[in-house]
């Protein structure tokens, strides 16, 4: 039934609307005795927060999180962890003009068709505001995974302009407003975004998430393969229209002898000579970096008038005011990282429950 929860052993459920009073989540299944406080969660939320550059929505939220249950004297107790954030800059009236209109490409038509009622204030439940709590859950997932697992993300394409992978530098990602690992593409992206913004338009993006230090053995074949769960997790993010693991769609163009990652034992450990599999074989992590990409469509709430319909069945023109990201894919980087963290934490707990510690061949 209602799909507001994600995961099996590490399970989180989010609630709240974009222009309602609060948003929150409950995370169940977190092992006891993990040190946890708001300071473990806040820095991740600060990376996603709106209003931090001219290339994102100008809505100002401080996204200050409070832990309201599941932690005692700085330690998780094994009981549900509840988190809450108060919306500070909600402005539902911005949407009065479109309360009876459906925006082309927006979830509002589908929500109304399904439920017969919708919260028209912004995206309501379908707003990027909801992703705040995914990031909060992801911060706790990172604690479950421990420091040996590192999950990082970057934007690799905005509109039609991709990065040059030869220039990939993780240190660049934190130095520009686009999370680009290629500093030289930034000027081009700036021009593209400024033009879209000024025209009242929007554009899409591709984000890549890389998780290193992931132990071999995570993933539950055949239906809960690690890659299947990652695809679901990333596809569940607002505006995502495509997900790839490793070589992804390019794998279909490769020959067998090129695609399969060759293996060697080196210094008593398994070494793969390439990573087209994205760190996953048979739905199970191999110990290589787990690599996933997802495509975010252009924001559908735009100022350019487009053909839409009303609740009453009239043909109208729809233009959206309000504060929108000209490219919501930019702020999807911390969200993608968080979803990957939640999937990995869930599968770590599931793997340990069935198999105990990991068996590594050749060691
Ligand atoms: C967004 C539009 C606005 C933003 C939102 C992203 O939301 P709504 O359509 O619900 O009014 O302000 O971002 C946030 C509030 C947030 O916290 O991420 C958009 O179109 O991209």
mmCIF file of C-alpha atoms and ligand atoms in Angstrom:
data_model
loop_
_atom_site.group_PDB
_atom_site.id
_atom_site.type_symbol
_atom_site.label_atom_id
_atom_site.label_comp_id
_atom_site.label_asym_id
_atom_site.label_seq_id
_atom_site.Cartn_x
_atom_site.Cartn_y
_atom_site.Cartn_z
ATOM 1 C CA UNK A 1 0.000 0.000 0.000
ATOM 2 C CA UNK A 2 1.212 3.531 0.707
ATOM 3 C CA UNK A 3 4.862 3.867 -0.302
ATOM 4 C CA UNK A 4 6.287 6.327 2.201
ATOM 5 C CA UNK A 5 8.759 3.893 3.740
ATOM 6 C CA UNK A 6 11.933 2.390 2.293
ATOM 7 C CA UNK A 7 14.188 -0.532 3.263
ATOM 8 C CA UNK A 8 13.728 -3.742 5.235
ATOM 9 C CA UNK A 9 16.043 -3.971 8.289
ATOM 10 C CA UNK A 10 17.161 -0.332 8.044
ATOM 11 C CA UNK A 11 13.793 1.228 7.284
ATOM 12 C CA UNK A 12 12.830 4.877 7.144
ATOM 13 C CA UNK A 13 9.450 6.516 6.647
ATOM 14 C CA UNK A 14 9.119 10.207 5.747
ATOM 15 C CA UNK A 15 6.166 12.550 6.207
ATOM 16 C CA UNK A 16 5.325 16.214 5.600
ATOM 17 C CA UNK A 17 4.537 18.601 2.750
ATOM 18 C CA UNK A 18 6.578 21.363 1.150
ATOM 19 C CA UNK A 19 4.445 24.225 2.483
ATOM 20 C CA UNK A 20 3.099 22.522 5.618
ATOM 21 C CA UNK A 21 4.365 23.342 9.125
ATOM 22 C CA UNK A 22 6.937 20.561 9.505
ATOM 23 C CA UNK A 23 8.603 17.619 7.814
ATOM 24 C CA UNK A 24 9.924 14.518 9.545
ATOM 25 C CA UNK A 25 10.924 10.901 9.401
ATOM 26 C CA UNK A 26 11.080 7.770 11.511
ATOM 27 C CA UNK A 27 14.020 5.407 11.093
ATOM 28 C CA UNK A 28 13.551 1.916 12.439
ATOM 29 C CA UNK A 29 16.066 -0.920 12.743
ATOM 30 C CA UNK A 30 19.117 1.138 13.660
ATOM 31 C CA UNK A 31 21.369 -1.063 15.834
ATOM 32 C CA UNK A 32 21.677 0.048 19.482
ATOM 33 C CA UNK A 33 24.715 1.727 21.068
ATOM 34 C CA UNK A 34 25.796 3.781 18.030
ATOM 35 C CA UNK A 35 26.870 7.278 19.133
ATOM 36 C CA UNK A 36 24.444 9.732 17.512
ATOM 37 C CA UNK A 37 23.518 13.389 17.878
ATOM 38 C CA UNK A 38 22.169 16.174 15.682
ATOM 39 C CA UNK A 39 25.745 17.173 14.822
ATOM 40 C CA UNK A 40 26.134 13.856 12.943
ATOM 41 C CA UNK A 41 23.138 14.722 10.746
ATOM 42 C CA UNK A 42 23.217 18.517 10.303
ATOM 43 C CA UNK A 43 26.319 18.802 8.050
ATOM 44 C CA UNK A 44 24.720 16.472 5.485
ATOM 45 C CA UNK A 45 21.493 18.501 5.571
ATOM 46 C CA UNK A 46 23.463 21.719 5.127
ATOM 47 C CA UNK A 47 24.901 20.400 1.853
ATOM 48 C CA UNK A 48 21.365 19.933 0.416
ATOM 49 C CA UNK A 49 19.728 23.045 1.897
ATOM 50 C CA UNK A 50 17.939 25.342 -0.604
ATOM 51 C CA UNK A 51 18.959 28.932 -1.329
ATOM 52 C CA UNK A 52 22.737 28.543 -1.302
ATOM 53 C CA UNK A 53 23.484 29.905 -4.797
ATOM 54 C CA UNK A 54 21.733 31.681 -7.648
ATOM 55 C CA UNK A 55 21.540 28.328 -9.411
ATOM 56 C CA UNK A 56 19.096 26.863 -6.877
ATOM 57 C CA UNK A 57 15.686 27.791 -5.429
ATOM 58 C CA UNK A 58 15.737 31.052 -3.434
ATOM 59 C CA UNK A 59 13.553 29.603 -0.679
ATOM 60 C CA UNK A 60 15.429 30.014 2.612
ATOM 61 C CA UNK A 61 15.240 27.077 4.977
ATOM 62 C CA UNK A 62 17.760 26.438 7.743
ATOM 63 C CA UNK A 63 16.765 22.757 7.871
ATOM 64 C CA UNK A 64 17.738 22.505 11.562
ATOM 65 C CA UNK A 65 17.067 18.939 12.630
ATOM 66 C CA UNK A 66 15.978 17.734 16.069
ATOM 67 C CA UNK A 67 16.138 14.128 17.226
ATOM 68 C CA UNK A 68 12.947 13.482 19.161
ATOM 69 C CA UNK A 69 13.278 9.768 19.973
ATOM 70 C CA UNK A 70 15.498 6.713 19.793
ATOM 71 C CA UNK A 71 18.623 8.301 21.286
ATOM 72 C CA UNK A 72 19.522 8.376 24.983
ATOM 73 C CA UNK A 73 22.662 9.934 26.441
ATOM 74 C CA UNK A 74 24.155 10.281 22.950
ATOM 75 C CA UNK A 75 23.600 6.643 21.927
ATOM 76 C CA UNK A 76 21.005 4.937 19.750
ATOM 77 C CA UNK A 77 18.773 2.745 21.891
ATOM 78 C CA UNK A 78 17.508 0.374 19.185
ATOM 79 C CA UNK A 79 14.060 2.004 19.256
ATOM 80 C CA UNK A 80 12.619 4.082 16.372
ATOM 81 C CA UNK A 81 14.563 7.284 15.746
ATOM 82 C CA UNK A 82 12.266 10.201 14.936
ATOM 83 C CA UNK A 83 13.582 13.406 13.357
ATOM 84 C CA UNK A 84 11.786 16.692 12.806
ATOM 85 C CA UNK A 85 12.435 19.936 10.909
ATOM 86 C CA UNK A 86 10.194 23.023 11.007
ATOM 87 C CA UNK A 87 9.511 24.659 7.631
ATOM 88 C CA UNK A 88 10.413 28.344 7.994
ATOM 89 C CA UNK A 89 9.923 29.864 4.578
ATOM 90 C CA UNK A 90 6.814 28.109 3.297
ATOM 91 C CA UNK A 91 4.691 30.387 1.064
ATOM 92 C CA UNK A 92 1.704 28.398 -0.144
ATOM 93 C CA UNK A 93 -0.039 31.491 -1.570
ATOM 94 C CA UNK A 94 2.505 31.554 -4.432
ATOM 95 C CA UNK A 95 0.522 28.679 -5.804
ATOM 96 C CA UNK A 96 -3.013 30.132 -5.528
ATOM 97 C CA UNK A 97 -3.012 30.923 -9.253
ATOM 98 C CA UNK A 98 -2.464 27.300 -10.232
ATOM 99 C CA UNK A 99 -4.535 25.612 -7.565
ATOM 100 C CA UNK A 100 -7.033 24.412 -10.165
ATOM 101 C CA UNK A 101 -4.480 23.899 -12.936
ATOM 102 C CA UNK A 102 -2.156 21.029 -13.755
ATOM 103 C CA UNK A 103 1.409 21.825 -14.785
ATOM 104 C CA UNK A 104 2.738 19.907 -17.794
ATOM 105 C CA UNK A 105 5.289 17.373 -16.559
ATOM 106 C CA UNK A 106 4.395 17.828 -12.871
ATOM 107 C CA UNK A 107 3.165 15.219 -10.392
ATOM 108 C CA UNK A 108 0.096 17.338 -9.556
ATOM 109 C CA UNK A 109 -2.058 15.806 -12.320
ATOM 110 C CA UNK A 110 -1.191 12.233 -11.295
ATOM 111 C CA UNK A 111 -1.718 12.910 -7.547
ATOM 112 C CA UNK A 112 -5.150 14.411 -8.240
ATOM 113 C CA UNK A 113 -6.113 11.573 -10.557
ATOM 114 C CA UNK A 114 -5.145 9.018 -7.899
ATOM 115 C CA UNK A 115 -6.393 10.661 -4.687
ATOM 116 C CA UNK A 116 -9.111 13.051 -5.902
ATOM 117 C CA UNK A 117 -7.508 15.779 -3.751
ATOM 118 C CA UNK A 118 -4.091 17.450 -3.740
ATOM 119 C CA UNK A 119 -2.097 19.847 -1.602
ATOM 120 C CA UNK A 120 -1.515 22.445 -4.319
ATOM 121 C CA UNK A 121 0.929 24.465 -2.211
ATOM 122 C CA UNK A 122 4.075 23.848 -4.272
ATOM 123 C CA UNK A 123 4.816 20.229 -4.939
ATOM 124 C CA UNK A 124 3.103 19.183 -1.687
ATOM 125 C CA UNK A 125 4.384 15.725 -0.946
ATOM 126 C CA UNK A 126 5.969 15.446 -4.410
ATOM 127 C CA UNK A 127 8.217 18.481 -3.766
ATOM 128 C CA UNK A 128 12.016 18.311 -3.545
ATOM 129 C CA UNK A 129 11.400 19.444 0.046
ATOM 130 C CA UNK A 130 10.697 15.797 0.900
ATOM 131 C CA UNK A 131 14.268 14.846 -0.004
ATOM 132 C CA UNK A 132 15.487 16.654 3.133
ATOM 133 C CA UNK A 133 14.474 13.696 5.231
ATOM 134 C CA UNK A 134 16.110 11.213 2.884
ATOM 135 C CA UNK A 135 19.366 13.048 3.548
ATOM 136 C CA UNK A 136 18.763 12.885 7.314
ATOM 137 C CA UNK A 137 18.124 9.127 7.111
ATOM 138 C CA UNK A 138 21.226 8.791 4.942
ATOM 139 C CA UNK A 139 23.335 10.456 7.626
ATOM 140 C CA UNK A 140 22.270 7.758 10.097
ATOM 141 C CA UNK A 141 22.839 5.055 7.460
ATOM 142 C CA UNK A 142 26.425 6.314 7.164
ATOM 143 C CA UNK A 143 26.848 5.799 10.920
ATOM 144 C CA UNK A 144 25.586 2.215 10.553
ATOM 145 C CA UNK A 145 28.046 1.612 7.703
ATOM 146 C CA UNK A 146 31.002 3.084 9.605
ATOM 147 C CA UNK A 147 33.898 5.176 8.362
ATOM 148 C CA UNK A 148 35.362 2.469 6.114
ATOM 149 C CA UNK A 149 32.556 3.058 3.610
ATOM 150 C CA UNK A 150 32.775 6.371 1.748
ATOM 151 C CA UNK A 151 29.898 7.543 -0.431
ATOM 152 C CA UNK A 152 30.478 10.524 -2.721
ATOM 153 C CA UNK A 153 28.506 12.085 -5.552
ATOM 154 C CA UNK A 154 29.091 14.524 -8.388
ATOM 155 C CA UNK A 155 27.155 16.097 -11.249
ATOM 156 C CA UNK A 156 28.530 14.726 -14.529
ATOM 157 C CA UNK A 157 26.184 16.436 -17.003
ATOM 158 C CA UNK A 158 23.948 19.520 -17.078
ATOM 159 C CA UNK A 159 21.640 19.838 -20.044
ATOM 160 C CA UNK A 160 23.637 18.564 -23.031
ATOM 161 C CA UNK A 161 27.046 19.452 -21.507
ATOM 162 C CA UNK A 162 28.978 16.545 -19.949
ATOM 163 C CA UNK A 163 32.230 16.612 -17.985
ATOM 164 C CA UNK A 164 35.588 15.409 -19.300
ATOM 165 C CA UNK A 165 36.289 12.289 -17.216
ATOM 166 C CA UNK A 166 40.025 12.701 -17.761
ATOM 167 C CA UNK A 167 39.794 15.835 -15.590
ATOM 168 C CA UNK A 168 37.869 14.131 -12.735
ATOM 169 C CA UNK A 169 39.054 15.526 -9.388
ATOM 170 C CA UNK A 170 37.022 14.812 -6.243
ATOM 171 C CA UNK A 171 38.497 17.902 -4.562
ATOM 172 C CA UNK A 172 36.846 20.123 -7.210
ATOM 173 C CA UNK A 173 33.378 18.913 -6.236
ATOM 174 C CA UNK A 174 33.280 20.999 -3.048
ATOM 175 C CA UNK A 175 34.726 24.088 -4.754
ATOM 176 C CA UNK A 176 31.936 24.948 -7.214
ATOM 177 C CA UNK A 177 28.160 25.406 -6.879
ATOM 178 C CA UNK A 178 27.455 22.552 -9.323
ATOM 179 C CA UNK A 179 29.233 19.679 -7.539
ATOM 180 C CA UNK A 180 31.334 19.280 -10.697
ATOM 181 C CA UNK A 181 34.433 17.062 -10.549
ATOM 182 C CA UNK A 182 35.687 18.865 -13.685
ATOM 183 C CA UNK A 183 36.441 22.504 -12.884
ATOM 184 C CA UNK A 184 36.780 23.454 -16.549
ATOM 185 C CA UNK A 185 33.163 22.657 -17.438
ATOM 186 C CA UNK A 186 31.834 25.016 -14.732
ATOM 187 C CA UNK A 187 31.856 28.194 -16.869
ATOM 188 C CA UNK A 188 29.841 26.411 -19.571
ATOM 189 C CA UNK A 189 27.319 25.175 -16.996
ATOM 190 C CA UNK A 190 27.032 28.684 -15.534
ATOM 191 C CA UNK A 191 26.145 30.134 -18.943
ATOM 192 C CA UNK A 192 23.655 27.343 -19.596
ATOM 193 C CA UNK A 193 21.940 27.744 -16.202
ATOM 194 C CA UNK A 194 21.844 31.549 -16.332
ATOM 195 C CA UNK A 195 20.224 31.436 -19.767
ATOM 196 C CA UNK A 196 17.632 28.893 -18.594
ATOM 197 C CA UNK A 197 16.883 30.902 -15.450
ATOM 198 C CA UNK A 198 16.491 34.203 -17.289
ATOM 199 C CA UNK A 199 14.210 32.608 -19.872
ATOM 200 C CA UNK A 200 12.012 31.177 -17.083
ATOM 201 C CA UNK A 201 13.001 27.713 -18.269
ATOM 202 C CA UNK A 202 14.849 24.785 -16.597
ATOM 203 C CA UNK A 203 17.224 21.962 -17.469
ATOM 204 C CA UNK A 204 18.153 18.405 -16.474
ATOM 205 C CA UNK A 205 21.280 16.763 -15.086
ATOM 206 C CA UNK A 206 23.071 13.444 -14.605
ATOM 207 C CA UNK A 207 24.527 12.603 -11.196
ATOM 208 C CA UNK A 208 27.073 9.899 -10.419
ATOM 209 C CA UNK A 209 27.413 8.270 -6.996
ATOM 210 C CA UNK A 210 30.500 6.249 -6.054
ATOM 211 C CA UNK A 211 30.664 4.155 -2.886
ATOM 212 C CA UNK A 212 34.084 2.835 -1.899
ATOM 213 C CA UNK A 213 34.988 0.462 0.915
ATOM 214 C CA UNK A 214 31.743 -1.483 0.402
ATOM 215 C CA UNK A 215 32.342 -5.028 1.679
ATOM 216 C CA UNK A 216 31.837 -7.908 -0.747
ATOM 217 C CA UNK A 217 28.650 -9.896 -0.244
ATOM 218 C CA UNK A 218 25.900 -7.264 0.031
ATOM 219 C CA UNK A 219 22.728 -7.961 -1.968
ATOM 220 C CA UNK A 220 19.965 -10.567 -1.713
ATOM 221 C CA UNK A 221 19.392 -12.462 -4.986
ATOM 222 C CA UNK A 222 17.284 -12.853 -6.823
ATOM 223 C CA UNK A 223 14.685 -10.116 -6.338
ATOM 224 C CA UNK A 224 16.514 -7.925 -3.834
ATOM 225 C CA UNK A 225 19.747 -7.704 -5.788
ATOM 226 C CA UNK A 226 21.882 -4.800 -4.610
ATOM 227 C CA UNK A 227 21.652 -3.153 -8.043
ATOM 228 C CA UNK A 228 17.864 -3.649 -8.143
ATOM 229 C CA UNK A 229 17.478 -1.961 -4.764
ATOM 230 C CA UNK A 230 19.834 0.860 -5.755
ATOM 231 C CA UNK A 231 17.809 1.403 -8.921
ATOM 232 C CA UNK A 232 14.604 1.585 -6.893
ATOM 233 C CA UNK A 233 16.177 3.928 -4.350
ATOM 234 C CA UNK A 234 17.501 6.347 -6.961
ATOM 235 C CA UNK A 235 14.420 6.124 -9.160
ATOM 236 C CA UNK A 236 12.314 7.061 -6.116
ATOM 237 C CA UNK A 237 13.947 10.517 -5.990
ATOM 238 C CA UNK A 238 11.763 13.280 -7.453
ATOM 239 C CA UNK A 239 12.205 13.937 -11.187
ATOM 240 C CA UNK A 240 14.521 10.959 -11.773
ATOM 241 C CA UNK A 241 13.897 9.336 -15.157
ATOM 242 C CA UNK A 242 16.834 6.963 -15.580
ATOM 243 C CA UNK A 243 19.326 4.912 -13.534
ATOM 244 C CA UNK A 244 22.506 3.135 -14.642
ATOM 245 C CA UNK A 245 24.869 0.847 -12.713
ATOM 246 C CA UNK A 246 28.529 0.691 -13.808
ATOM 247 C CA UNK A 247 28.780 0.838 -17.607
ATOM 248 C CA UNK A 248 24.968 0.929 -17.692
ATOM 249 C CA UNK A 249 23.437 1.277 -21.155
ATOM 250 C CA UNK A 250 26.941 1.382 -22.704
ATOM 251 C CA UNK A 251 27.412 -2.266 -21.640
ATOM 252 C CA UNK A 252 25.020 -3.229 -24.433
ATOM 253 C CA UNK A 253 27.467 -1.846 -27.005
ATOM 254 C CA UNK A 254 30.516 -3.708 -25.644
ATOM 255 C CA UNK A 255 31.896 -7.091 -26.699
ATOM 256 C CA UNK A 256 31.944 -9.822 -24.039
ATOM 257 C CA UNK A 257 35.732 -9.769 -23.768
ATOM 258 C CA UNK A 258 35.591 -6.022 -23.102
ATOM 259 C CA UNK A 259 32.635 -5.933 -20.732
ATOM 260 C CA UNK A 260 33.516 -8.652 -18.175
ATOM 261 C CA UNK A 261 35.970 -7.265 -15.616
ATOM 262 C CA UNK A 262 39.098 -9.474 -15.588
ATOM 263 C CA UNK A 263 40.429 -10.699 -12.227
ATOM 264 C CA UNK A 264 43.803 -11.407 -10.629
ATOM 265 C CA UNK A 265 45.001 -12.334 -7.158
ATOM 266 C CA UNK A 266 47.470 -9.670 -6.096
ATOM 267 C CA UNK A 267 49.186 -9.691 -2.707
ATOM 268 C CA UNK A 268 46.682 -12.304 -1.537
ATOM 269 C CA UNK A 269 43.630 -10.187 -2.456
ATOM 270 C CA UNK A 270 41.224 -10.147 -5.394
ATOM 271 C CA UNK A 271 41.944 -7.403 -7.900
ATOM 272 C CA UNK A 272 39.593 -6.529 -10.757
ATOM 273 C CA UNK A 273 41.279 -4.968 -13.775
ATOM 274 C CA UNK A 274 38.319 -2.742 -14.688
ATOM 275 C CA UNK A 275 34.888 -1.898 -13.228
ATOM 276 C CA UNK A 276 32.221 -2.087 -15.911
ATOM 277 C CA UNK A 277 30.023 -4.019 -13.470
ATOM 278 C CA UNK A 278 29.840 -1.030 -11.129
ATOM 279 C CA UNK A 279 31.007 -3.214 -8.238
ATOM 280 C CA UNK A 280 28.067 -5.619 -8.445
ATOM 281 C CA UNK A 281 27.898 -9.135 -9.954
ATOM 282 C CA UNK A 282 24.804 -11.305 -9.726
ATOM 283 C CA UNK A 283 23.220 -8.587 -7.613
ATOM 284 C CA UNK A 284 25.966 -8.924 -4.938
ATOM 285 C CA UNK A 285 28.723 -6.424 -4.159
ATOM 286 C CA UNK A 286 32.206 -7.617 -5.131
ATOM 287 C CA UNK A 287 34.293 -5.287 -2.975
ATOM 288 C CA UNK A 288 34.939 -2.915 -5.892
ATOM 289 C CA UNK A 289 33.588 0.616 -5.902
ATOM 290 C CA UNK A 290 29.816 0.630 -6.334
ATOM 291 C CA UNK A 291 28.999 3.076 -9.141
ATOM 292 C CA UNK A 292 25.512 4.344 -10.008
ATOM 293 C CA UNK A 293 24.265 7.199 -12.179
ATOM 294 C CA UNK A 294 20.845 8.782 -12.416
ATOM 295 C CA UNK A 295 19.226 11.274 -14.781
ATOM 296 C CA UNK A 296 17.037 14.090 -13.442
ATOM 297 C CA UNK A 297 14.572 15.720 -15.831
ATOM 298 C CA UNK A 298 14.211 19.519 -16.046
ATOM 299 C CA UNK A 299 12.119 21.075 -13.251
ATOM 300 C CA UNK A 300 8.508 21.143 -14.453
ATOM 301 C CA UNK A 301 7.479 24.298 -12.543
ATOM 302 C CA UNK A 302 8.640 26.997 -14.964
ATOM 303 C CA UNK A 303 7.643 30.584 -15.764
ATOM 304 C CA UNK A 304 7.243 29.910 -19.487
ATOM 305 C CA UNK A 305 3.538 29.421 -20.227
ATOM 306 C CA UNK A 306 2.689 25.940 -21.489
ATOM 307 C CA UNK A 307 -0.471 24.130 -22.479
ATOM 308 C CA UNK A 308 -2.191 22.446 -19.543
ATOM 309 C CA UNK A 309 -5.672 21.694 -18.252
ATOM 310 C CA UNK A 310 -7.791 22.599 -15.234
ATOM 311 C CA UNK A 311 -9.425 20.371 -12.652
ATOM 312 C CA UNK A 312 -12.736 21.232 -14.361
ATOM 313 C CA UNK A 313 -11.518 20.001 -17.766
ATOM 314 C CA UNK A 314 -10.708 23.291 -19.561
ATOM 315 C CA UNK A 315 -7.705 23.825 -21.824
ATOM 316 C CA UNK A 316 -5.527 26.638 -20.396
ATOM 317 C CA UNK A 317 -2.020 28.059 -20.379
ATOM 318 C CA UNK A 318 -0.020 27.338 -17.223
ATOM 319 C CA UNK A 319 2.942 29.367 -16.001
ATOM 320 C CA UNK A 320 4.313 28.751 -12.483
ATOM 321 C CA UNK A 321 5.480 31.443 -10.103
ATOM 322 C CA UNK A 322 7.151 30.473 -6.807
ATOM 323 C CA UNK A 323 10.765 29.696 -6.049
ATOM 324 C CA UNK A 324 12.137 26.881 -8.141
ATOM 325 C CA UNK A 325 15.442 25.281 -8.934
ATOM 326 C CA UNK A 326 16.300 25.961 -12.584
ATOM 327 C CA UNK A 327 18.047 22.558 -12.377
ATOM 328 C CA UNK A 328 16.871 20.488 -9.425
ATOM 329 C CA UNK A 329 19.451 17.836 -10.401
ATOM 330 C CA UNK A 330 22.209 19.954 -8.822
ATOM 331 C CA UNK A 331 20.827 19.521 -5.307
ATOM 332 C CA UNK A 332 20.125 15.853 -6.015
ATOM 333 C CA UNK A 333 23.786 14.988 -5.317
ATOM 334 C CA UNK A 334 23.437 14.719 -1.498
ATOM 335 C CA UNK A 335 20.073 13.037 -1.985
ATOM 336 C CA UNK A 336 21.547 10.356 -4.262
ATOM 337 C CA UNK A 337 24.391 9.780 -1.815
ATOM 338 C CA UNK A 338 21.867 9.397 1.018
ATOM 339 C CA UNK A 339 19.739 6.881 -0.861
ATOM 340 C CA UNK A 340 22.820 4.805 -1.683
ATOM 341 C CA UNK A 341 23.850 4.956 1.998
ATOM 342 C CA UNK A 342 20.403 3.736 3.083
ATOM 343 C CA UNK A 343 20.461 0.813 0.620
ATOM 344 C CA UNK A 344 23.969 -0.200 1.685
ATOM 345 C CA UNK A 345 23.139 0.018 5.415
ATOM 346 C CA UNK A 346 19.995 -2.054 4.881
ATOM 347 C CA UNK A 347 21.933 -4.693 2.949
ATOM 348 C CA UNK A 348 24.783 -4.744 5.448
ATOM 349 C CA UNK A 349 22.320 -5.589 8.216
ATOM 350 C CA UNK A 350 20.551 -8.145 6.017
ATOM 351 C CA UNK A 351 23.821 -9.796 4.991
ATOM 352 C CA UNK A 352 24.999 -10.076 8.585
ATOM 353 C CA UNK A 353 21.612 -11.478 9.639
ATOM 354 C CA UNK A 354 21.875 -14.336 7.138
ATOM 355 C CA UNK A 355 25.590 -14.942 6.556
ATOM 356 C CA UNK A 356 27.494 -13.382 9.433
ATOM 357 C CA UNK A 357 30.855 -12.051 8.276
ATOM 358 C CA UNK A 358 31.918 -12.012 4.594
ATOM 359 C CA UNK A 359 33.933 -14.853 3.038
ATOM 360 C CA UNK A 360 36.620 -13.591 0.629
ATOM 361 C CA UNK A 361 38.130 -16.060 -1.883
ATOM 362 C CA UNK A 362 41.907 -16.139 -2.261
ATOM 363 C CA UNK A 363 42.598 -14.677 1.160
HETATM 364 C C1 LIG B 1 11.524 23.323 -5.974
HETATM 365 C C2 LIG B 1 10.473 24.139 -5.759
HETATM 366 C C3 LIG B 1 10.159 24.587 -4.431
HETATM 367 C C4 LIG B 1 11.497 24.629 -3.701
HETATM 368 C C5 LIG B 1 11.961 23.215 -3.544
HETATM 369 C C6 LIG B 1 12.425 22.826 -4.909
HETATM 370 O O1 LIG B 1 9.285 23.710 -3.798
HETATM 371 P P1 LIG B 1 7.703 23.741 -4.038
HETATM 372 O O2 LIG B 1 7.441 23.450 -5.481
HETATM 373 O O3 LIG B 1 7.185 22.667 -3.161
HETATM 374 O O4 LIG B 1 7.267 25.094 -3.661
HETATM 375 O O5 LIG B 1 11.614 25.572 -2.815
HETATM 376 O O6 LIG B 1 13.027 23.044 -2.660
HETATM 377 C C7 LIG B 1 12.884 23.007 -1.297
HETATM 378 C C8 LIG B 1 12.016 23.668 -0.640
HETATM 379 C C9 LIG B 1 13.850 22.137 -0.633
HETATM 380 O O7 LIG B 1 13.930 22.124 0.590
HETATM 381 O O8 LIG B 1 14.544 21.408 -1.365
HETATM 382 C C10 LIG B 1 11.806 22.974 -7.359
HETATM 383 O O9 LIG B 1 10.965 23.176 -8.226
HETATM 384 O O10 LIG B 1 12.888 22.484 -7.656
#
